[in-house]
PDB file of C-alpha atoms in Angstrom:
ATOM      1  CA  MET A   1      71.665  97.132 126.891  1.00 39.00           C
ATOM      2  CA  GLN A   2      73.431  97.334 123.277  1.00 42.00           C
ATOM      3  CA  THR A   3      71.948  98.721 120.494  1.00 43.00           C
ATOM      4  CA  ILE A   4      72.671  97.413 117.522  1.00 40.00           C
ATOM      5  CA  SER A   5      71.517  99.352 114.463  1.00 44.00           C
ATOM      6  CA  ALA A   6      70.493  97.476 111.007  1.00 40.00           C
ATOM      7  CA  PRO A   7      73.437  97.148 108.900  1.00 40.00           C
ATOM      8  CA  HIS A   8      73.761 100.119 105.841  1.00 41.00           C
ATOM      9  CA  VAL A   9      72.891  98.070 102.886  1.00 38.00           C
ATOM     10  CA  ILE A  10      75.017  99.795  99.542  1.00 39.00           C
ATOM     11  CA  GLN A  11      72.788  99.114  96.373  1.00 39.00           C
ATOM     12  CA  PHE A  12      74.704 100.859  93.773  1.00 39.00           C
ATOM     13  CA  PRO A  13      73.321 102.812  90.830  1.00 41.00           C
ATOM     14  CA  ALA A  14      72.386 101.037  87.563  1.00 38.00           C
ATOM     15  CA  TRP A  15      75.224 103.115  85.865  1.00 33.00           C
ATOM     16  CA  MET A  16      77.936 101.623  88.167  1.00 40.00           C
ATOM     17  CA  ALA A  17      77.273  98.439  87.721  1.00 39.00           C
ATOM     18  CA  ARG A  18      77.439  98.106  83.348  1.00 36.00           C
ATOM     19  CA  GLY A  19      80.086  96.003  83.093  1.00 36.00           C
ATOM     20  CA  ALA A  20      81.414  96.124  86.557  1.00 36.00           C
ATOM     21  CA  THR A  21      83.676  93.644  87.637  1.00 34.00           C
ATOM     22  CA  ARG A  22      85.792  92.958  90.999  1.00 32.00           C
ATOM     23  CA  GLN A  23      89.700  93.743  90.420  1.00 33.00           C
ATOM     24  CA  SER A  24      92.333  92.713  92.672  1.00 34.00           C
ATOM     25  CA  ASP A  25      93.784  95.688  92.765  1.00 38.00           C
ATOM     26  CA  THR A  26      90.946  97.677  94.175  1.00 40.00           C
ATOM     27  CA  ARG A  27      92.873 100.978  94.488  1.00 43.00           C
ATOM     28  CA  PRO A  28      91.588 103.572  92.291  1.00 46.00           C
ATOM     29  CA  ALA A  29      94.139 104.845  89.679  1.00 46.00           C
ATOM     30  CA  SER A  30      94.905 108.598  89.355  1.00 52.00           C
ATOM     31  CA  THR A  31      92.140 110.675  87.057  1.00 55.00           C
ATOM     32  CA  PRO A  32      92.478 114.331  86.126  1.00 52.00           C
ATOM     33  CA  ASN A  33      89.243 115.293  88.042  1.00 65.00           C
ATOM     34  CA  GLU A  34      90.513 114.578  91.447  1.00 79.00           C
ATOM     35  CA  ALA A  35      90.872 117.623  94.317  1.00 90.00           C
ATOM     36  CA  ARG A  36      93.590 117.000  97.258  1.00 95.00           C
ATOM     37  CA  ARG A  37      91.948 117.939 100.500  1.00 96.00           C
ATOM     38  CA  SER A  38      94.099 118.102 103.665  1.00 98.00           C
ATOM     39  CA  PHE A  39      92.538 118.230 107.195  1.00 98.00           C
ATOM     40  CA  ALA A  40      93.851 118.075 110.345  1.00 98.00           C
ATOM     41  CA  LYS A  41      93.432 115.941 113.429  1.00 97.00           C
ATOM     42  CA  GLU A  42      89.826 115.905 114.727  1.00 97.00           C
ATOM     43  CA  ALA A  43      88.739 118.055 111.983  1.00 98.00           C
ATOM     44  CA  GLY A  44      85.031 117.331 110.568  1.00 98.00           C
ATOM     45  CA  ILE A  45      85.275 116.259 106.626  1.00 98.00           C
ATOM     46  CA  PHE A  46      81.059 116.351 106.511  1.00 97.00           C
ATOM     47  CA  ALA A  47      78.439 116.290 108.793  1.00 96.00           C
ATOM     48  CA  GLN A  48      75.476 113.639 109.179  1.00 94.00           C
ATOM     49  CA  GLY A  49      72.927 114.778 107.032  1.00 94.00           C
ATOM     50  CA  ASP A  50      75.137 116.639 104.879  1.00 95.00           C
ATOM     51  CA  GLN A  51      74.020 116.673 101.255  1.00 94.00           C
ATOM     52  CA  ALA A  52      75.914 114.017  99.885  1.00 91.00           C
ATOM     53  CA  GLN A  53      78.002 115.696  96.447  1.00 89.00           C
ATOM     54  CA  SER A  54      81.509 114.116  96.880  1.00 90.00           C
ATOM     55  CA  TYR A  55      82.951 111.290  97.982  1.00 90.00           C
ATOM     56  CA  TYR A  56      86.789 110.203  99.294  1.00 93.00           C
ATOM     57  CA  ARG A  57      90.018 108.347  98.486  1.00 90.00           C
ATOM     58  CA  VAL A  58      92.262 108.344 101.677  1.00 95.00           C
ATOM     59  CA  MET A  59      95.760 108.835 100.796  1.00 95.00           C
ATOM     60  CA  ALA A  60      97.156 109.492 104.400  1.00 96.00           C
ATOM     61  CA  GLY A  61      96.130 109.080 107.549  1.00 96.00           C
ATOM     62  CA  THR A  62      93.127 107.987 109.143  1.00 96.00           C
ATOM     63  CA  VAL A  63      89.151 108.055 109.005  1.00 98.00           C
ATOM     64  CA  ARG A  64      86.094 107.334 110.813  1.00 97.00           C
ATOM     65  CA  THR A  65      82.685 107.430 110.053  1.00 96.00           C
ATOM     66  CA  TYR A  66      79.881 106.907 112.765  1.00 95.00           C
ATOM     67  CA  ARG A  67      76.731 108.013 113.724  1.00 92.00           C
ATOM     68  CA  VAL A  68      74.934 109.618 116.293  1.00 91.00           C
ATOM     69  CA  LEU A  69      72.152 107.886 117.908  1.00 88.00           C
ATOM     70  CA  SER A  70      68.669 109.010 119.096  1.00 88.00           C
ATOM     71  CA  ASP A  71      70.159 108.459 122.637  1.00 89.00           C
ATOM     72  CA  GLY A  72      73.376 111.149 121.773  1.00 88.00           C
ATOM     73  CA  ARG A  73      75.477 107.933 122.054  1.00 90.00           C
ATOM     74  CA  ARG A  74      77.844 107.599 118.922  1.00 93.00           C
ATOM     75  CA  GLN A  75      78.245 104.178 116.621  1.00 92.00           C
ATOM     76  CA  ILE A  76      81.737 104.546 114.609  1.00 94.00           C
ATOM     77  CA  ASP A  77      81.011 102.360 111.740  1.00 91.00           C
ATOM     78  CA  ALA A  78      84.362 102.175 110.214  1.00 91.00           C
ATOM     79  CA  PHE A  79      87.739 103.407 110.333  1.00 94.00           C
ATOM     80  CA  HIS A  80      89.230 104.195 106.715  1.00 94.00           C
ATOM     81  CA  VAL A  81      93.490 103.686 105.855  1.00 93.00           C
ATOM     82  CA  PRO A  82      95.438 104.600 103.033  1.00 92.00           C
ATOM     83  CA  GLY A  83      93.353 103.079 100.078  1.00 87.00           C
ATOM     84  CA  ASP A  84      90.151 103.299 101.645  1.00 88.00           C
ATOM     85  CA  ILE A  85      86.843 104.995  99.665  1.00 88.00           C
ATOM     86  CA  PHE A  86      84.226 106.235 101.579  1.00 91.00           C
ATOM     87  CA  GLY A  87      81.611 108.492 101.729  1.00 91.00           C
ATOM     88  CA  ILE A  88      79.728 107.194  98.215  1.00 86.00           C
ATOM     89  CA  GLU A  89      75.849 107.335  99.280  1.00 84.00           C
ATOM     90  CA  THR A  90      72.987 105.765  97.846  1.00 76.00           C
ATOM     91  CA  GLY A  91      70.771 108.974  98.477  1.00 80.00           C
ATOM     92  CA  GLY A  92      71.294 112.707  98.273  1.00 86.00           C
ATOM     93  CA  VAL A  93      72.131 112.541 101.920  1.00 93.00           C
ATOM     94  CA  ARG A  94      75.075 111.469 103.820  1.00 94.00           C
ATOM     95  CA  SER A  95      73.863 108.964 106.305  1.00 90.00           C
ATOM     96  CA  MET A  96      77.016 109.309 108.572  1.00 93.00           C
ATOM     97  CA  SER A  97      79.847 112.047 109.645  1.00 97.00           C
ATOM     98  CA  ALA A  98      83.271 111.685 108.704  1.00 98.00           C
ATOM     99  CA  ASP A  99      86.375 113.152 111.138  1.00 98.00           C
ATOM    100  CA  ALA A 100      89.874 112.970 110.860  1.00 98.00           C
ATOM    101  CA  VAL A 101      91.453 110.502 113.613  1.00 98.00           C
ATOM    102  CA  GLU A 102      94.744 112.146 112.890  1.00 97.00           C
ATOM    103  CA  PRO A 103      96.048 114.536 109.839  1.00 98.00           C
ATOM    104  CA  VAL A 104      94.477 112.890 107.174  1.00 98.00           C
ATOM    105  CA  THR A 105      95.423 113.899 102.752  1.00 98.00           C
ATOM    106  CA  LEU A 106      92.624 112.495 100.931  1.00 97.00           C
ATOM    107  CA  LEU A 107      91.137 112.919  97.018  1.00 93.00           C
ATOM    108  CA  GLN A 108      88.081 113.769  96.823  1.00 93.00           C
ATOM    109  CA  TYR A 109      86.091 112.532  93.734  1.00 88.00           C
ATOM    110  CA  ARG A 110      82.406 114.894  92.477  1.00 85.00           C
ATOM    111  CA  ASN A 111      79.646 112.389  92.983  1.00 80.00           C
ATOM    112  CA  GLN A 112      78.623 113.653  88.890  1.00 71.00           C
ATOM    113  CA  GLN A 113      82.289 113.210  87.862  1.00 68.00           C
ATOM    114  CA  LEU A 114      81.597 109.324  89.096  1.00 67.00           C
ATOM    115  CA  ALA A 115      78.921 108.870  86.338  1.00 65.00           C
ATOM    116  CA  GLU A 116      80.929 110.352  83.638  1.00 70.00           C
ATOM    117  CA  LEU A 117      83.633 108.066  84.358  1.00 69.00           C
ATOM    118  CA  ALA A 118      81.518 104.935  83.287  1.00 67.00           C
ATOM    119  CA  THR A 119      81.043 105.675  80.037  1.00 70.00           C
ATOM    120  CA  ASP A 120      85.036 107.850  79.725  1.00 71.00           C
ATOM    121  CA  ASP A 121      87.408 105.615  82.124  1.00 72.00           C
ATOM    122  CA  PRO A 122      85.182 101.971  83.099  1.00 76.00           C
ATOM    123  CA  GLU A 123      88.269 100.776  84.750  1.00 76.00           C
ATOM    124  CA  PHE A 124      88.219 103.235  87.108  1.00 73.00           C
ATOM    125  CA  VAL A 125      84.569 102.808  88.456  1.00 76.00           C
ATOM    126  CA  GLN A 126      85.601  99.089  88.626  1.00 79.00           C
ATOM    127  CA  GLN A 127      87.978  99.726  90.390  1.00 74.00           C
ATOM    128  CA  VAL A 128      85.688 102.099  92.905  1.00 76.00           C
ATOM    129  CA  MET A 129      83.441  99.065  92.536  1.00 78.00           C
ATOM    130  CA  GLY A 130      85.962  96.951  93.774  1.00 78.00           C
ATOM    131  CA  ALA A 131      86.591  98.901  96.803  1.00 73.00           C
ATOM    132  CA  MET A 132      83.009  99.289  98.216  1.00 74.00           C
ATOM    133  CA  LEU A 133      82.868  96.163  97.691  1.00 80.00           C
ATOM    134  CA  GLN A 134      85.015  94.938 100.458  1.00 73.00           C
ATOM    135  CA  SER A 135      83.823  98.002 102.266  1.00 72.00           C
ATOM    136  CA  LEU A 136      80.497  96.420 102.159  1.00 75.00           C
ATOM    137  CA  GLU A 137      82.275  92.661 103.814  1.00 76.00           C
ATOM    138  CA  ARG A 138      84.119  94.495 106.494  1.00 72.00           C
ATOM    139  CA  ALA A 139      80.583  96.535 107.111  1.00 72.00           C
ATOM    140  CA  GLN A 140      78.864  92.620 107.309  1.00 72.00           C
ATOM    141  CA  ALA A 141      81.548  91.339 109.495  1.00 71.00           C
ATOM    142  CA  HIS A 142      81.286  94.178 111.604  1.00 72.00           C
ATOM    143  CA  ILE A 143      77.286  93.577 112.289  1.00 72.00           C
ATOM    144  CA  MET A 144      77.747  90.005 113.174  1.00 67.00           C
ATOM    145  CA  LEU A 145      80.895  90.625 115.126  1.00 65.00           C
ATOM    146  CA  LEU A 146      78.970  93.516 117.284  1.00 68.00           C
ATOM    147  CA  GLY A 147      76.112  90.454 118.066  1.00 67.00           C
ATOM    148  CA  ARG A 148      77.877  87.569 118.392  1.00 75.00           C
ATOM    149  CA  LYS A 149      80.666  87.594 120.223  1.00 83.00           C
ATOM    150  CA  SER A 150      82.615  88.380 123.792  1.00 90.00           C
ATOM    151  CA  ALA A 151      84.404  91.865 124.806  1.00 93.00           C
ATOM    152  CA  VAL A 152      87.615  90.019 124.194  1.00 94.00           C
ATOM    153  CA  GLU A 153      86.544  88.421 121.459  1.00 93.00           C
ATOM    154  CA  LYS A 154      85.593  91.466 119.209  1.00 92.00           C
ATOM    155  CA  LEU A 155      89.203  93.216 120.547  1.00 94.00           C
ATOM    156  CA  ALA A 156      90.817  90.113 118.483  1.00 93.00           C
ATOM    157  CA  THR A 157      89.103  90.678 115.758  1.00 90.00           C
ATOM    158  CA  PHE A 158      89.806  94.430 115.407  1.00 92.00           C
ATOM    159  CA  LEU A 159      93.677  94.199 116.458  1.00 94.00           C
ATOM    160  CA  LEU A 160      93.715  91.437 113.613  1.00 91.00           C
ATOM    161  CA  GLY A 161      91.931  93.113 111.582  1.00 88.00           C
ATOM    162  CA  ILE A 162      93.318  96.673 111.601  1.00 89.00           C
ATOM    163  CA  SER A 163      97.072  95.087 111.610  1.00 90.00           C
ATOM    164  CA  ASP A 164      96.115  93.007 108.163  1.00 86.00           C
ATOM    165  CA  ARG A 165      95.107  96.902 106.623  1.00 83.00           C
ATOM    166  CA  LEU A 166      97.588  98.587 108.239  1.00 80.00           C
ATOM    167  CA  SER A 167     101.008  96.808 107.946  1.00 71.00           C
ATOM    168  CA  GLY A 168     100.128  92.699 108.876  1.00 64.00           C
ATOM    169  CA  LEU A 169     103.353  92.827 110.453  1.00 72.00           C
ATOM    170  CA  GLY A 170     101.901  91.960 113.801  1.00 79.00           C
ATOM    171  CA  CYS A 171     102.999  96.067 115.325  1.00 84.00           C
ATOM    172  CA  VAL A 172     100.058  97.896 115.345  1.00 86.00           C
ATOM    173  CA  ASP A 173     100.494 101.894 115.414  1.00 87.00           C
ATOM    174  CA  LEU A 174      96.991 102.680 116.985  1.00 90.00           C
ATOM    175  CA  PRO A 175      95.735 105.926 115.942  1.00 92.00           C
ATOM    176  CA  MET A 176      92.527 106.196 117.013  1.00 94.00           C
ATOM    177  CA  SER A 177      91.883 106.419 120.959  1.00 94.00           C
ATOM    178  CA  ARG A 178      90.376 103.676 123.377  1.00 94.00           C
ATOM    179  CA  ILE A 179      87.454 105.803 123.313  1.00 96.00           C
ATOM    180  CA  ASP A 180      86.802 105.281 119.446  1.00 97.00           C
ATOM    181  CA  ILE A 181      87.493 101.449 119.897  1.00 96.00           C
ATOM    182  CA  ALA A 182      84.912 100.950 122.410  1.00 96.00           C
ATOM    183  CA  ASP A 183      82.297 102.869 120.375  1.00 95.00           C
ATOM    184  CA  HIS A 184      83.169 100.522 117.137  1.00 94.00           C
ATOM    185  CA  LEU A 185      83.087  97.955 119.193  1.00 94.00           C
ATOM    186  CA  GLY A 186      79.824  98.460 120.860  1.00 91.00           C
ATOM    187  CA  LEU A 187      81.541  98.681 124.772  1.00 94.00           C
ATOM    188  CA  THR A 188      82.820 101.074 126.921  1.00 94.00           C
ATOM    189  CA  ILE A 189      86.123 102.162 127.500  1.00 96.00           C
ATOM    190  CA  GLU A 190      86.807 100.313 130.572  1.00 97.00           C
ATOM    191  CA  THR A 191      85.787  96.951 129.132  1.00 96.00           C
ATOM    192  CA  VAL A 192      87.868  97.758 126.642  1.00 96.00           C
ATOM    193  CA  SER A 193      90.737  98.334 128.806  1.00 95.00           C
ATOM    194  CA  ARG A 194      90.036  95.484 130.669  1.00 96.00           C
ATOM    195  CA  SER A 195      89.897  93.586 127.292  1.00 96.00           C
ATOM    196  CA  LEU A 196      93.324  94.645 126.288  1.00 95.00           C
ATOM    197  CA  THR A 197      94.682  93.598 129.706  1.00 95.00           C
ATOM    198  CA  GLN A 198      93.140  90.134 130.009  1.00 96.00           C
ATOM    199  CA  LEU A 199      94.726  90.055 126.465  1.00 96.00           C
ATOM    200  CA  GLU A 200      98.280  91.109 127.444  1.00 96.00           C
ATOM    201  CA  ARG A 201      98.109  88.543 130.558  1.00 96.00           C
ATOM    202  CA  ALA A 202      97.845  85.728 128.245  1.00 96.00           C
ATOM    203  CA  ARG A 203     100.634  86.497 126.804  1.00 96.00           C
ATOM    204  CA  TYR A 204      98.464  87.086 123.241  1.00 96.00           C
ATOM    205  CA  ILE A 205      99.713  90.616 123.217  1.00 95.00           C
ATOM    206  CA  GLU A 206     102.241  93.223 124.681  1.00 94.00           C
ATOM    207  CA  LEU A 207     101.811  96.965 125.566  1.00 91.00           C
ATOM    208  CA  PRO A 208     104.304  99.258 125.495  1.00 88.00           C
ATOM    209  CA  ALA A 209     104.724 101.838 128.127  1.00 81.00           C
ATOM    210  CA  HIS A 210     103.072 105.320 126.868  1.00 68.00           C
ATOM    211  CA  ARG A 211     102.525 104.520 123.413  1.00 71.00           C
ATOM    212  CA  ARG A 212      99.342 103.500 121.354  1.00 80.00           C
ATOM    213  CA  SER A 213     101.526 100.735 119.320  1.00 87.00           C
ATOM    214  CA  ILE A 214     100.435  97.174 120.379  1.00 91.00           C
ATOM    215  CA  ILE A 215     102.638  94.258 119.626  1.00 92.00           C
ATOM    216  CA  LEU A 216     100.393  91.154 118.387  1.00 94.00           C
ATOM    217  CA  LYS A 217     102.609  87.933 120.032  1.00 93.00           C
ATOM    218  CA  ASN A 218     100.354  85.382 119.241  1.00 95.00           C
ATOM    219  CA  ILE A 219      99.030  85.667 115.896  1.00 93.00           C
ATOM    220  CA  SER A 220      97.213  82.300 116.220  1.00 94.00           C
ATOM    221  CA  ALA A 221      96.351  82.356 119.597  1.00 95.00           C
ATOM    222  CA  LEU A 222      94.580  85.735 118.535  1.00 94.00           C
ATOM    223  CA  ARG A 223      93.045  84.170 115.315  1.00 93.00           C
ATOM    224  CA  ARG A 224      91.349  81.191 117.430  1.00 94.00           C
ATOM    225  CA  LEU A 225      89.591  83.752 119.529  1.00 91.00           C
ATOM    226  CA  ASP A 226      88.484  86.227 116.063  1.00 85.00           C
ATOM    227  CA  SER A 227      87.203  82.383 114.427  1.00 79.00           C
TER     228      SER A 227
END
């Protein structure tokens, strides 16, 4: 039986909320208080239980954040793509782990620097808030997906979402494996494979041979499944 964890609700510190409004461009501007970090494929960025001293912005590549459940299963919370911010915690301890799905380049910001920037660079903090609000909206939608949708509907929602975030052109180069997708959608890898085949037979998608790309051939039909 599938276990669904309670959503991780983000409660922003009061100093972040002062004068903060949602921005149309939620990608933070560059600041002098950042460090560029690179990680190889499958390298760990931080681990569940670590001290939470930094947060990150993805510049290139894809990052997965996940929890390990008490029975040893992995639940992938999200995939973070260029422009996304991840790693902000309300407490002092990491609630999730983060790994590089593929080679990644990140900008690292120290938590105390964000507190200083609340006064020195409020526009940057507003942009961080906007990015975190988008992440929260995606997390809430993911909880609904886990609890209410069939396997095929979950996969349609995932493909549309990742296409919109990565390209929006109807052809998605998936950096993550089918095991990753299964752990994100609360499915088995066999169910993911069967669902992809079902969508391909219905001519909703095309699966090119020997590639991780997926062509979304009938986006309107996929959106009907998504809704």
